[in-house]
XYZ file of C-alpha atoms in Angstrom:
662
model
C -112.890 -10.337 9.336
C -110.180 -8.822 11.640
C -107.552 -11.483 12.750
C -108.543 -10.584 16.549
C -112.361 -11.367 15.861
C -111.267 -14.432 13.753
C -109.278 -15.814 16.862
C -112.772 -14.919 19.209
C -114.949 -16.770 16.736
C -112.478 -19.925 16.457
C -112.606 -19.574 20.464
C -116.091 -19.419 20.973
C -116.337 -23.004 19.454
C -115.060 -24.622 22.574
C -115.482 -21.554 25.112
C -119.069 -20.427 26.103
C -117.793 -17.123 27.398
C -115.013 -15.271 25.502
C -113.683 -11.821 26.797
C -113.304 -10.186 23.362
C -111.878 -7.116 24.542
C -109.264 -8.509 26.370
C -108.179 -10.433 22.810
C -108.755 -7.287 21.039
C -106.473 -5.699 23.658
C -103.629 -8.173 23.338
C -103.695 -8.243 19.552
C -103.351 -4.294 19.277
C -100.801 -4.080 21.719
C -98.696 -6.769 20.531
C -99.220 -5.414 16.764
C -98.235 -1.835 18.404
C -94.921 -2.866 20.076
C -93.551 -5.428 17.034
C -94.638 -2.794 14.496
C -91.273 -1.611 13.267
C -90.054 -4.995 13.428
C -89.724 -7.567 10.465
C -88.742 -11.380 10.338
C -86.179 -12.806 8.224
C -88.599 -13.916 5.756
C -89.384 -10.263 5.625
C -92.941 -10.515 6.740
C -94.479 -8.209 9.792
C -92.932 -9.533 12.845
C -96.609 -9.535 14.110
C -97.352 -12.495 11.916
C -95.226 -14.589 14.583
C -97.411 -14.362 17.611
C -100.712 -14.351 15.450
C -99.185 -17.825 14.161
C -98.845 -18.809 17.797
C -102.199 -17.611 19.187
C -103.814 -19.534 16.007
C -102.195 -22.658 16.909
C -103.091 -22.522 20.482
C -106.656 -22.087 19.660
C -106.623 -25.320 17.674
C -105.037 -26.952 20.598
C -108.504 -25.414 22.112
C -106.531 -23.822 24.880
C -108.164 -20.996 27.251
C -108.295 -17.277 26.574
C -105.349 -16.601 29.096
C -103.091 -18.601 27.375
C -103.883 -17.474 23.899
C -103.482 -14.051 24.762
C -99.899 -14.677 26.409
C -99.347 -16.324 23.032
C -100.074 -12.969 21.454
C -98.061 -10.947 23.583
C -95.162 -13.764 24.209
C -92.089 -12.037 22.127
C -92.877 -8.516 23.557
C -90.724 -8.818 26.436
C -87.972 -10.247 24.929
C -88.063 -7.915 21.511
C -88.873 -5.070 22.933
C -88.837 -2.272 25.821
C -91.563 -3.880 27.310
C -91.177 -5.416 31.052
C -92.778 -7.838 32.717
C -94.004 -5.377 35.105
C -95.828 -3.457 32.278
C -97.642 -6.829 31.165
C -98.581 -7.416 34.557
C -100.181 -3.993 35.203
C -102.388 -4.061 31.857
C -103.150 -7.718 31.472
C -102.817 -9.182 34.966
C -100.605 -11.565 36.724
C -101.571 -14.864 35.168
C -100.947 -13.463 31.891
C -97.694 -11.765 32.765
C -96.678 -15.413 34.541
C -97.086 -16.950 31.528
C -95.156 -14.622 29.091
C -92.707 -14.506 31.838
C -92.075 -18.395 31.386
C -91.399 -18.416 27.788
C -89.207 -15.130 27.833
C -85.418 -16.138 27.079
C -82.477 -14.775 29.413
C -81.055 -12.644 26.528
C -79.016 -10.497 28.849
C -77.653 -13.560 31.108
C -73.985 -13.968 30.540
C -72.849 -17.692 30.879
C -69.454 -19.190 29.898
C -70.452 -21.105 26.852
C -73.344 -21.276 24.525
C -74.238 -24.512 25.824
C -74.517 -23.395 29.417
C -76.776 -20.644 28.038
C -79.105 -23.001 26.305
C -78.891 -25.220 29.694
C -79.666 -22.243 31.672
C -82.698 -21.327 29.496
C -83.867 -24.948 29.477
C -83.665 -25.114 33.329
C -85.897 -21.479 33.614
C -88.181 -23.195 31.012
C -88.760 -26.602 33.025
C -89.176 -24.527 36.246
C -91.872 -22.441 34.668
C -93.247 -25.475 33.072
C -93.900 -26.906 36.437
C -95.933 -24.104 37.667
C -98.088 -23.877 34.790
C -97.943 -26.323 31.702
C -99.589 -23.898 29.548
C -95.929 -22.054 29.251
C -95.228 -25.560 27.305
C -97.676 -25.174 25.011
C -96.904 -21.576 24.246
C -93.284 -22.449 23.589
C -93.876 -25.417 21.302
C -96.106 -23.347 19.439
C -93.538 -20.435 19.148
C -90.817 -23.188 18.003
C -93.309 -24.860 15.760
C -93.581 -21.567 13.454
C -89.919 -20.753 13.775
C -89.233 -24.100 12.262
C -91.710 -23.502 9.795
C -89.866 -20.320 8.749
C -86.352 -21.627 9.140
C -85.500 -21.644 5.551
C -85.282 -17.492 5.398
C -82.409 -17.740 7.886
C -79.320 -16.976 5.754
C -76.463 -18.082 7.881
C -76.593 -22.037 7.548
C -74.547 -22.347 10.790
C -77.555 -20.666 12.533
C -80.335 -22.584 10.912
C -78.321 -25.778 12.155
C -78.123 -24.902 15.480
C -81.921 -24.209 15.797
C -82.740 -27.395 14.215
C -80.332 -29.581 16.407
C -81.505 -27.745 19.533
C -85.339 -28.482 18.244
C -84.337 -32.228 17.838
C -82.595 -32.434 21.072
C -84.764 -30.643 23.515
C -88.291 -29.394 22.052
C -89.352 -32.535 20.008
C -88.712 -34.695 23.166
C -90.469 -32.496 25.217
C -93.615 -32.461 22.800
C -93.034 -36.244 22.772
C -93.136 -36.517 26.574
C -96.093 -34.293 26.973
C -98.177 -36.410 24.241
C -98.319 -33.782 21.450
C -97.396 -36.183 18.717
C -98.614 -33.965 15.926
C -96.017 -31.062 17.000
C -93.659 -33.686 17.804
C -93.670 -35.136 14.295
C -93.493 -32.068 12.732
C -90.441 -30.753 14.758
C -88.920 -33.933 13.647
C -89.199 -33.636 10.285
C -88.493 -30.106 9.838
C -85.306 -30.582 11.972
C -84.573 -33.605 10.034
C -84.865 -31.944 6.502
C -82.419 -28.977 7.648
C -79.793 -31.056 9.161
C -79.848 -33.887 6.633
C -81.246 -32.626 3.542
C -80.285 -35.280 1.412
C -80.957 -38.281 3.362
C -84.719 -36.312 3.814
C -85.038 -36.047 0.265
C -83.983 -39.600 -0.719
C -86.696 -40.968 1.927
C -89.589 -38.621 0.717
C -88.428 -40.131 -2.988
C -88.778 -43.572 -1.710
C -92.074 -42.803 -0.101
C -93.677 -41.645 -3.333
C -92.540 -44.688 -5.065
C -94.076 -47.056 -2.035
C -97.281 -44.902 -2.205
C -97.492 -45.798 -6.021
C -96.811 -49.548 -5.393
C -98.892 -50.072 -2.451
C -101.880 -47.601 -2.980
C -104.323 -50.188 -3.433
C -103.075 -52.546 -1.211
C -103.164 -50.054 1.815
C -107.029 -49.541 0.465
C -107.816 -53.333 0.013
C -106.304 -53.860 3.674
C -108.430 -51.221 4.989
C -111.420 -52.678 3.259
C -110.713 -56.510 4.585
C -110.306 -54.945 8.363
C -113.707 -53.121 7.960
C -115.238 -56.423 6.584
C -113.783 -58.503 10.013
C -115.142 -55.856 12.384
C -118.590 -55.913 10.831
C -119.027 -59.583 10.915
C -118.515 -59.495 14.393
C -120.450 -56.513 14.843
C -118.340 -54.316 16.566
C -118.496 -50.675 15.646
C -115.260 -48.924 14.797
C -113.143 -46.427 12.722
C -110.144 -47.619 11.060
C -107.484 -45.383 9.357
C -104.187 -46.059 7.855
C -101.278 -43.992 9.178
C -98.117 -43.764 7.438
C -94.842 -43.461 9.114
C -92.829 -40.027 9.153
C -89.611 -39.635 7.187
C -87.651 -38.896 10.511
C -89.286 -41.935 12.316
C -88.484 -44.132 9.319
C -84.796 -43.002 9.144
C -84.601 -43.328 13.022
C -85.635 -47.137 12.545
C -83.525 -47.898 9.698
C -80.416 -46.729 11.563
C -81.233 -48.671 14.889
C -82.297 -51.953 12.961
C -79.495 -51.408 10.224
C -82.013 -52.415 7.437
C -82.588 -50.559 3.852
C -86.271 -48.697 3.306
C -87.067 -51.846 1.223
C -87.165 -54.216 4.186
C -89.444 -51.946 6.466
C -92.370 -53.997 6.915
C -94.406 -51.472 8.941
C -94.310 -48.003 7.174
C -98.134 -48.016 7.412
C -100.045 -48.815 10.412
C -103.616 -49.201 10.854
C -105.425 -47.605 13.834
C -108.777 -49.162 15.211
C -110.837 -46.674 17.438
C -113.636 -47.824 19.500
C -115.897 -45.995 21.853
C -114.823 -48.037 25.279
C -111.855 -49.404 26.635
C -113.509 -52.967 27.075
C -114.121 -52.634 23.118
C -110.376 -51.998 22.568
C -109.742 -55.546 24.260
C -112.656 -56.975 22.306
C -111.018 -55.428 18.912
C -107.639 -57.003 19.842
C -109.465 -60.781 20.202
C -111.179 -60.406 16.818
C -107.709 -59.605 14.988
C -105.945 -62.321 16.582
C -108.418 -64.963 15.989
C -108.532 -63.730 12.340
C -104.521 -63.265 11.502
C -101.531 -64.935 12.555
C -99.625 -63.036 15.312
C -96.091 -61.942 14.936
C -94.623 -63.102 18.347
C -92.570 -60.530 20.291
C -94.531 -57.397 19.016
C -97.697 -57.024 21.092
C -97.714 -54.026 23.373
C -100.564 -52.909 26.003
C -100.083 -49.487 26.712
C -103.595 -49.302 28.100
C -103.012 -51.148 31.346
C -99.174 -49.626 31.682
C -99.224 -46.264 29.815
C -96.321 -44.624 29.167
C -95.063 -41.855 30.984
C -96.484 -39.080 28.760
C -99.925 -40.630 29.206
C -100.106 -42.207 26.014
C -102.767 -45.359 25.896
C -103.056 -48.211 23.166
C -102.664 -51.476 22.207
C -100.143 -52.267 19.799
C -99.927 -55.662 17.754
C -98.247 -56.982 14.574
C -99.979 -59.855 12.460
C -99.647 -61.298 9.344
C -102.359 -59.486 7.451
C -104.941 -60.209 4.666
C -102.659 -60.260 2.055
C -100.160 -61.934 3.439
C -97.889 -59.213 4.602
C -97.099 -57.782 8.283
C -99.028 -55.313 9.305
C -98.960 -52.908 12.574
C -102.331 -52.613 14.349
C -102.758 -49.802 17.023
C -106.421 -50.224 18.759
C -107.511 -47.286 21.074
C -110.508 -45.294 22.036
C -111.381 -41.639 20.630
C -110.273 -40.256 23.904
C -107.061 -41.919 23.981
C -106.726 -40.878 19.883
C -107.497 -37.271 20.775
C -104.610 -37.390 23.445
C -102.624 -38.678 20.824
C -103.285 -35.435 18.728
C -103.383 -32.676 21.446
C -101.663 -34.518 24.488
C -102.033 -32.309 27.748
C -104.381 -29.997 25.733
C -106.672 -33.156 25.288
C -107.574 -32.754 29.197
C -107.372 -29.289 29.357
C -110.358 -28.273 31.551
C -111.654 -24.680 31.079
C -113.895 -24.062 33.873
C -111.164 -25.669 36.297
C -107.832 -24.943 34.776
C -106.310 -25.219 38.078
C -106.808 -28.882 37.841
C -104.751 -29.264 34.575
C -102.144 -26.548 34.853
C -99.576 -27.893 37.143
C -96.751 -29.372 35.558
C -95.478 -31.284 38.340
C -97.741 -34.270 37.833
C -96.087 -35.413 34.793
C -93.578 -37.559 35.910
C -90.601 -36.927 33.469
C -90.904 -33.331 34.441
C -90.930 -34.137 38.007
C -87.848 -36.142 37.380
C -86.422 -33.653 35.704
C -86.960 -30.846 38.617
C -85.883 -33.342 41.073
C -82.154 -33.600 39.098
C -82.371 -29.763 38.983
C -82.903 -29.401 42.732
C -79.765 -31.623 43.087
C -77.077 -30.191 41.044
C -75.753 -26.814 40.244
C -74.079 -27.490 37.295
C -76.578 -26.263 34.619
C -74.596 -28.149 31.342
C -74.688 -31.347 33.527
C -78.330 -30.892 34.303
C -79.127 -30.581 30.655
C -77.101 -33.641 29.730
C -79.335 -36.031 32.550
C -82.307 -34.403 31.422
C -81.797 -35.179 27.683
C -81.170 -38.569 28.302
C -84.632 -38.960 30.426
C -86.283 -37.333 27.565
C -84.840 -39.591 24.584
C -85.117 -42.974 26.088
C -87.761 -45.491 25.529
C -89.358 -47.176 28.705
C -88.799 -50.723 30.597
C -91.570 -51.642 32.976
C -90.558 -53.436 36.199
C -92.206 -54.314 39.604
C -91.079 -53.861 43.034
C -91.290 -56.814 45.593
C -94.802 -55.481 46.839
C -95.991 -55.155 42.949
C -95.598 -51.389 42.646
C -95.102 -50.634 38.995
C -92.348 -48.685 37.868
C -91.487 -47.399 34.463
C -88.014 -46.587 33.603
C -85.723 -45.302 30.733
C -84.929 -48.520 28.618
C -81.082 -49.362 29.465
C -81.722 -48.613 33.269
C -79.854 -50.926 35.889
C -81.083 -52.386 39.270
C -79.425 -49.393 40.847
C -81.150 -47.095 38.904
C -84.681 -48.765 40.134
C -83.504 -48.107 43.705
C -82.514 -44.534 43.233
C -86.087 -44.230 41.535
C -88.273 -45.902 44.232
C -86.032 -45.218 47.404
C -84.219 -42.281 47.100
C -83.312 -41.954 50.852
C -81.913 -45.417 51.040
C -80.235 -45.854 47.584
C -76.803 -44.938 49.132
C -77.275 -47.996 52.247
C -78.104 -50.673 49.127
C -76.388 -54.199 50.089
C -78.002 -56.824 47.904
C -80.691 -56.888 45.029
C -82.687 -59.849 43.956
C -83.964 -59.859 40.178
C -86.818 -62.372 39.741
C -85.682 -63.892 43.136
C -82.085 -64.190 42.132
C -78.993 -62.525 43.229
C -78.031 -59.837 41.014
C -75.241 -57.217 40.579
C -76.123 -53.548 40.561
C -75.261 -52.945 37.341
C -77.803 -55.527 35.812
C -79.914 -53.791 32.909
C -83.379 -54.222 33.767
C -86.038 -55.837 31.388
C -89.743 -55.507 31.064
C -91.516 -57.390 33.629
C -88.403 -57.940 36.205
C -89.388 -57.923 39.642
C -86.913 -56.162 42.051
C -86.448 -57.040 45.603
C -83.837 -54.786 47.410
C -82.049 -55.313 50.805
C -80.230 -52.366 52.641
C -77.526 -52.290 55.094
C -77.146 -50.341 58.149
C -73.821 -48.409 57.163
C -73.165 -46.514 53.819
C -72.324 -48.753 50.642
C -72.153 -46.327 47.935
C -68.842 -45.768 46.098
C -67.274 -43.954 43.314
C -67.979 -47.277 40.895
C -71.773 -46.657 41.386
C -71.448 -43.568 38.936
C -70.458 -46.214 36.237
C -73.697 -48.644 37.056
C -76.591 -46.081 36.294
C -77.895 -44.710 33.215
C -80.855 -42.263 34.682
C -80.239 -38.740 35.515
C -81.816 -38.955 38.500
C -79.428 -41.571 39.918
C -76.418 -39.968 38.544
C -77.104 -36.880 40.275
C -77.821 -38.428 43.763
C -74.426 -40.189 43.236
C -72.369 -37.547 41.971
C -73.918 -35.102 45.055
C -72.903 -37.722 47.404
C -69.634 -38.194 45.865
C -68.940 -34.027 45.605
C -69.928 -33.939 49.752
C -67.729 -36.634 50.676
C -64.726 -35.008 48.887
C -65.672 -31.853 50.339
C -65.476 -33.013 53.798
C -62.120 -34.741 53.053
C -60.951 -31.788 51.733
C -62.121 -29.950 55.012
C -60.029 -32.435 57.294
C -57.181 -31.966 54.921
C -57.138 -28.233 55.239
C -57.646 -28.438 59.126
C -54.705 -31.026 59.190
C -52.525 -29.101 57.021
C -52.787 -25.786 59.206
C -52.619 -27.747 62.599
C -49.588 -29.003 61.350
C -48.138 -25.789 60.344
C -48.867 -24.101 63.353
C -47.576 -26.758 65.660
C -44.439 -26.811 63.704
C -43.793 -23.140 64.180
C -44.687 -23.567 67.649
C -48.147 -21.448 67.544
C -51.241 -21.697 69.441
C -54.616 -21.560 67.381
C -56.356 -18.284 67.886
C -59.817 -18.429 66.378
C -60.484 -14.608 66.188
C -57.321 -14.495 64.104
C -58.873 -17.324 61.550
C -62.057 -15.275 61.402
C -60.196 -12.258 60.390
C -58.152 -14.219 57.629
C -61.347 -15.532 56.315
C -62.649 -12.061 56.026
C -59.751 -10.682 54.437
C -59.600 -13.507 51.677
C -63.588 -12.926 51.228
C -64.516 -16.332 52.218
C -68.309 -16.908 53.336
C -67.613 -19.587 55.744
C -65.244 -21.361 57.700
C -65.920 -24.560 56.157
C -65.193 -23.321 52.922
C -61.981 -21.785 54.269
C -60.583 -25.065 55.285
C -62.115 -26.614 52.081
C -60.124 -24.396 49.790
C -56.913 -24.657 52.027
C -57.340 -28.615 51.317
C -57.795 -28.091 47.895
C -54.786 -25.842 47.646
C -56.699 -23.071 46.377
C -55.276 -20.727 48.707
C -51.418 -21.511 50.184
C -50.693 -22.571 53.531
C -47.612 -20.127 53.602
C -50.317 -16.898 52.566
C -52.200 -18.283 55.571
C -49.609 -18.718 57.733
C -48.215 -15.252 56.924
C -51.748 -13.768 57.395
C -51.791 -15.753 60.895
C -48.546 -14.695 62.226
C -48.603 -11.032 61.123
C -52.409 -10.209 62.005
C -54.191 -6.784 61.322
C -54.171 -3.913 63.644
C -57.621 -4.717 64.659
C -56.687 -8.182 65.918
C -53.383 -6.880 67.653
C -55.599 -4.107 69.520
C -58.028 -6.717 70.940
C -55.533 -9.902 71.204
C -54.694 -11.252 74.732
C -51.573 -13.707 74.568
C -53.023 -15.509 77.485
C -56.460 -16.202 75.478
C -53.697 -18.487 73.473
C -52.934 -20.415 76.659
C -49.113 -19.162 76.329
C -47.024 -16.944 78.035
C -45.126 -14.402 76.686
C -41.560 -14.188 77.781
C -39.135 -11.070 77.888
C -35.413 -11.898 78.299
C -35.049 -9.227 80.900
C -37.269 -10.811 83.134
C -35.601 -14.449 82.846
C -32.847 -15.516 85.510
C -32.192 -18.394 83.296
C -32.474 -17.975 79.668
C -30.612 -21.208 78.541
C -34.322 -22.559 77.491
C -35.754 -21.422 73.832
C -38.917 -19.041 74.526
C -41.421 -18.196 71.784
C -42.656 -14.890 71.005
C -46.218 -14.351 69.474
C -45.990 -10.920 67.600
C -48.702 -8.608 68.549
C -47.423 -5.725 67.787
C -46.553 -5.872 64.233
C -48.634 -4.155 61.313
C -50.441 -6.190 58.613
C -48.572 -7.075 55.627
C -50.116 -6.783 52.397
C -47.769 -9.012 50.138
C -46.004 -12.403 51.056
C -43.743 -14.697 49.461
C -44.739 -18.356 49.725
C -40.934 -18.808 50.902
C -39.886 -18.318 54.064
C -36.285 -17.923 55.779
C -35.228 -18.512 59.055
C -32.422 -15.998 60.160
C -30.342 -15.751 63.350
C -29.074 -12.552 64.498
C -26.235 -12.691 67.720
C -26.415 -9.786 69.728
C -23.527 -9.030 72.202
C -25.056 -6.478 74.532
C -24.466 -4.819 78.247
C -26.217 -6.702 80.613
C -27.949 -3.777 82.403
C -31.836 -3.617 82.660
C -32.046 -0.188 80.481
C -30.106 -1.735 77.575
C -32.300 -4.815 77.474
C -35.565 -3.184 77.844
C -34.518 -0.380 75.127
C -33.277 -3.668 72.724
C -36.518 -5.958 73.283
C -38.612 -2.102 72.711
C -37.003 -2.176 69.442
C -37.460 -5.672 68.285
C -40.931 -5.755 69.177
C -42.037 -2.799 66.968
C -39.979 -3.963 64.169
C -42.017 -5.767 61.109
C -40.357 -9.147 61.410
C -41.656 -12.313 63.110
C -39.674 -13.278 66.193
C -39.292 -16.925 66.256
C -37.208 -17.242 69.569
C -35.045 -15.265 71.802
C -32.229 -17.453 73.726
C -29.199 -16.181 76.070
C -26.595 -18.570 75.086
C -23.895 -16.677 77.074
C -23.825 -14.423 80.310
C -21.074 -12.891 82.444
C -21.554 -9.805 84.940
C -21.177 -7.223 82.276
C -22.631 -8.672 78.966
C -25.042 -11.342 77.574
C -24.845 -12.790 74.058
C -28.331 -13.153 72.732
C -29.392 -15.308 69.857
C -32.419 -14.208 67.942
C -34.104 -16.118 65.112
C -36.517 -14.601 62.946
C -38.576 -15.798 60.160
C -38.493 -13.734 57.057
C -39.826 -13.461 53.645
C -37.546 -10.550 52.838
C -33.682 -10.861 54.277
C -33.196 -7.199 53.401
C -35.477 -6.125 56.263
C -32.953 -8.043 58.689
C -30.302 -5.522 57.560
C -32.443 -2.532 58.462
C -33.257 -3.734 61.661
C -29.677 -4.488 62.361
C -28.996 -0.726 61.421
C -31.735 0.157 63.941
C -30.497 -1.841 66.801
C -26.848 -1.095 66.363
C -27.707 2.478 67.467
C -28.966 1.345 71.021
C -26.260 2.296 73.713
C -24.979 -0.406 75.173
C -25.298 -3.022 71.878
C -21.620 -3.984 71.264
C -21.943 -6.204 68.088
C -24.521 -7.673 65.620
C -23.913 -10.657 63.448
C -25.925 -12.951 61.181
């Protein structure tokens, strides 16, 4: 039987009407596009998308998702474009393929940033259609199953570490525990082969030692429920090597001291029977204190529901028991896929209804730093949960280790910056108090902002950290803007210059800065030098020279030839000096003393030469005067003293200029 026909056959087991032509077309198209490619194992590359499609049928997904599974690598690994997929298979399938396509041509500064950017794109795609997640997880699972064919150890370790840090937690958050467990164990085996092998050997010994005990415990439990006339299915479940290793590290104990390597699962038809079964277990066997958890009344963020308890079992050993319905058990195996509706897929494909994903997207919207975003979301995914209550008895699930301030940012994101007082269980508490299960939190707010830099150290969740960092960045930005404005105002005040908005706008254009606010911020941060800005301000471009009217700047430009009494210091704003292209950051003030005949013609000719020369004139002052001569002091602010010599040689040629000295 052809593989495409096998796929269609498997789909007909749960889909009434299967578009076999669509499946066959996608199968043939993917096979053709990948025909010249092979995997590291030497197998035809097409074996990979075929595996992904088969796994998606095991999850009972719709035919568009399975079609996208067959096509998910053609855009990334061939010359096919998303537009090609859209024209041949439609927009829905094209959207799914695009969601799982890596940004292979996207260049970032670091490998970590590239991983973060890909993860960001992945989350955004998931938020629109959760089927993207399911395709990607199936893709990653097959890549991990064939990881040993990759020759370079560093590449294998990189993929395994990424899987353990990103994809396994995503599978856990979406409740797909079968995929989560396999991803974790495959990564664990690659990263820590000796530890993995040791735990597997100890598990084999455990099987030999407890094989009869496990079966005897199952028989005893079945007898108890038969006695109470409660129909149920009882299973023994063994912990995975990775979960065993994590527990050994967490509790700092050897393998031999683990008491719950095998857990027993009791599965019933209805929710009320779960509590009936719990009552029977607790009546029959002594309860181990502190080990009871009711995830039916308080489900985990990923939708997991079950009752957990620990008792001293029929053979005087601790046993962990999980009680759930068949629907809950299906969710534990398939996660979101267990609730997939084929008749109305729109009801289930929206990713935003999943709490952890919603939180991750809120973090994404609040930060532009992709590596920071990845770090925050990784924390959210790895964290266990604590359940707390608001003063109005609203239940909130937070990562374990969250503080009172985390609670405020989770429940009151718009008011959190005004937090004044927190009470936990009726008593005043510090903002950084770590929350425990069952805590009730009452929050009081101020009319004024109370947020400060220390708050960043008081929180654990990515949502709170991002909100605080965003506020602090905005505050610093405002401070730098004020500093930039203050620096510039002081500079032009010192130089006795007016503020001219048109010149500022021209400087911003020359520096290729997007806005006035960004210009002041960069100036305040010292990203651009005040001396450079002042040089451009003093020596504006020809366009500004042409349109600039000194009267707009609320100053008057005085010519010495028009002054009867020149004893006062008068400023000139040079409006006829060409734009300079380079400027040194060191200004020098040079004084020129000129003795000149006291005639109208001589003075006019002299001022004409001064104005057209590319030097900024600070002041012109008549310091001595008689009937025949004037002694004039001229101050120039220059960055190149040699230009003063050029000016001197130019001015000395004027008839009536007697002497020039510096």
